[in-house]
């Protein structure tokens, strides 16, 4: 480079430009994935807390039946409630517990 030529007077290095564009495009493609990850991670922070109460010394092998206790309030999300209750019933059936309308060995309460 002589004293009369400027930086922009030099020939353009095409392979170097292509390589820098690849890196920039790669970073731009990763941005939506990163945003989705951040959104899902923050949603976990607002998840509801599940509280379970039971006697830790109880021998659950003695129980053979269960009864559902209906909640006092109307459910705001009936499909979700039905899904959760269905999953619980499936797990109880695997453990060979029988559902009864009244007088079960266990009483299950949902809130």
Tab-separated table of C-alpha atoms in Angstrom:
chain	number	residue	atom	x	y	z
A	1	UNK	CA	0.000	0.000	0.000
A	2	UNK	CA	1.502	3.313	-0.986
A	3	UNK	CA	0.782	6.701	0.543
A	4	UNK	CA	-1.832	7.671	-2.070
A	5	UNK	CA	-4.065	4.632	-1.661
A	6	UNK	CA	-6.489	4.309	1.197
A	7	UNK	CA	-7.790	1.293	3.037
A	8	UNK	CA	-10.782	0.957	0.733
A	9	UNK	CA	-8.599	1.001	-2.407
A	10	UNK	CA	-7.267	-2.495	-1.704
A	11	UNK	CA	-8.759	-5.517	-3.458
A	12	UNK	CA	-11.618	-7.229	-1.635
A	13	UNK	CA	-10.891	-10.686	-0.217
A	14	UNK	CA	-14.079	-12.597	-1.231
A	15	UNK	CA	-13.391	-15.850	0.712
A	16	UNK	CA	-12.877	-13.864	3.905
A	17	UNK	CA	-16.180	-12.025	3.420
A	18	UNK	CA	-18.006	-15.308	2.799
A	19	UNK	CA	-16.505	-16.809	5.941
A	20	UNK	CA	-17.542	-13.829	8.075
A	21	UNK	CA	-21.079	-14.018	6.652
A	22	UNK	CA	-21.272	-17.730	7.585
A	23	UNK	CA	-20.411	-16.902	11.182
A	24	UNK	CA	-22.968	-14.069	11.273
A	25	UNK	CA	-25.700	-16.233	9.720
A	26	UNK	CA	-24.944	-19.024	12.182
A	27	UNK	CA	-25.357	-16.640	15.120
A	28	UNK	CA	-28.617	-15.263	13.700
A	29	UNK	CA	-30.008	-18.805	13.285
A	30	UNK	CA	-29.195	-19.622	16.920
A	31	UNK	CA	-31.037	-16.569	18.259
A	32	UNK	CA	-34.616	-17.989	18.025
A	33	UNK	CA	-33.507	-21.198	19.749
A	34	UNK	CA	-31.942	-19.167	22.535
A	35	UNK	CA	-35.089	-17.044	22.916
A	36	UNK	CA	-37.325	-20.128	23.158
A	37	UNK	CA	-35.014	-21.630	25.772
A	38	UNK	CA	-35.091	-18.433	27.849
A	39	UNK	CA	-38.892	-18.223	27.621
A	40	UNK	CA	-39.374	-21.844	28.704
A	41	UNK	CA	-36.872	-21.464	31.524
A	42	UNK	CA	-38.636	-18.398	32.872
A	43	UNK	CA	-42.007	-20.173	32.675
A	44	UNK	CA	-40.706	-22.830	35.058
A	45	UNK	CA	-40.193	-20.157	37.671
A	46	UNK	CA	-43.909	-19.384	37.682
A	47	UNK	CA	-45.066	-23.010	37.946
A	48	UNK	CA	-47.516	-23.900	40.688
A	49	UNK	CA	-46.264	-25.532	43.822
A	50	UNK	CA	-47.623	-29.006	44.551
A	51	UNK	CA	-48.230	-29.885	48.178
A	52	UNK	CA	-48.703	-33.483	49.227
A	53	UNK	CA	-49.688	-34.486	52.716
A	54	UNK	CA	-49.488	-38.016	54.088
A	55	UNK	CA	-48.279	-39.925	57.126
A	56	UNK	CA	-44.699	-40.929	56.363
A	57	UNK	CA	-44.970	-43.861	58.778
A	58	UNK	CA	-48.116	-45.295	57.156
A	59	UNK	CA	-47.932	-48.724	55.530
A	60	UNK	CA	-49.705	-48.198	52.201
A	61	UNK	CA	-49.684	-51.912	51.388
A	62	UNK	CA	-52.674	-52.271	53.774
A	63	UNK	CA	-54.881	-50.034	51.641
A	64	UNK	CA	-56.912	-51.705	48.894
A	65	UNK	CA	-59.470	-49.034	47.913
A	66	UNK	CA	-59.804	-45.273	47.577
A	67	UNK	CA	-62.523	-42.615	47.398
A	68	UNK	CA	-62.390	-39.192	45.746
A	69	UNK	CA	-63.597	-36.254	47.829
A	70	UNK	CA	-65.213	-33.702	45.531
A	71	UNK	CA	-63.816	-30.165	45.844
A	72	UNK	CA	-66.106	-27.510	47.323
A	73	UNK	CA	-65.395	-24.994	44.550
A	74	UNK	CA	-66.087	-25.222	40.837
A	75	UNK	CA	-62.971	-26.010	38.842
A	76	UNK	CA	-61.837	-23.198	36.548
A	77	UNK	CA	-60.007	-25.641	34.266
A	78	UNK	CA	-62.148	-28.787	34.072
A	79	UNK	CA	-60.133	-30.445	31.282
A	80	UNK	CA	-56.904	-30.111	33.226
A	81	UNK	CA	-58.585	-31.399	36.381
A	82	UNK	CA	-59.995	-34.410	34.508
A	83	UNK	CA	-56.564	-35.121	33.005
A	84	UNK	CA	-54.805	-35.011	36.391
A	85	UNK	CA	-57.462	-37.164	38.064
A	86	UNK	CA	-57.269	-39.667	35.187
A	87	UNK	CA	-53.494	-39.931	35.551
A	88	UNK	CA	-53.775	-40.440	39.312
A	89	UNK	CA	-56.430	-43.125	38.823
A	90	UNK	CA	-54.195	-44.906	36.295
A	91	UNK	CA	-51.325	-44.972	38.774
A	92	UNK	CA	-53.594	-46.233	41.549
A	93	UNK	CA	-54.893	-49.019	39.287
A	94	UNK	CA	-51.313	-50.076	38.589
A	95	UNK	CA	-50.898	-50.426	42.368
A	96	UNK	CA	-54.106	-52.526	42.375
A	97	UNK	CA	-56.234	-50.073	44.365
A	98	UNK	CA	-59.970	-50.090	43.598
A	99	UNK	CA	-62.069	-46.923	43.284
A	100	UNK	CA	-65.172	-46.763	45.486
A	101	UNK	CA	-67.988	-44.205	45.621
A	102	UNK	CA	-67.932	-44.146	49.433
A	103	UNK	CA	-65.991	-45.733	52.264
A	104	UNK	CA	-62.616	-46.320	50.619
A	105	UNK	CA	-59.520	-47.050	52.695
A	106	UNK	CA	-57.971	-43.825	51.374
A	107	UNK	CA	-59.654	-40.489	50.664
A	108	UNK	CA	-58.164	-38.327	47.905
A	109	UNK	CA	-58.817	-34.589	47.942
A	110	UNK	CA	-58.019	-32.151	45.133
A	111	UNK	CA	-57.857	-28.379	45.360
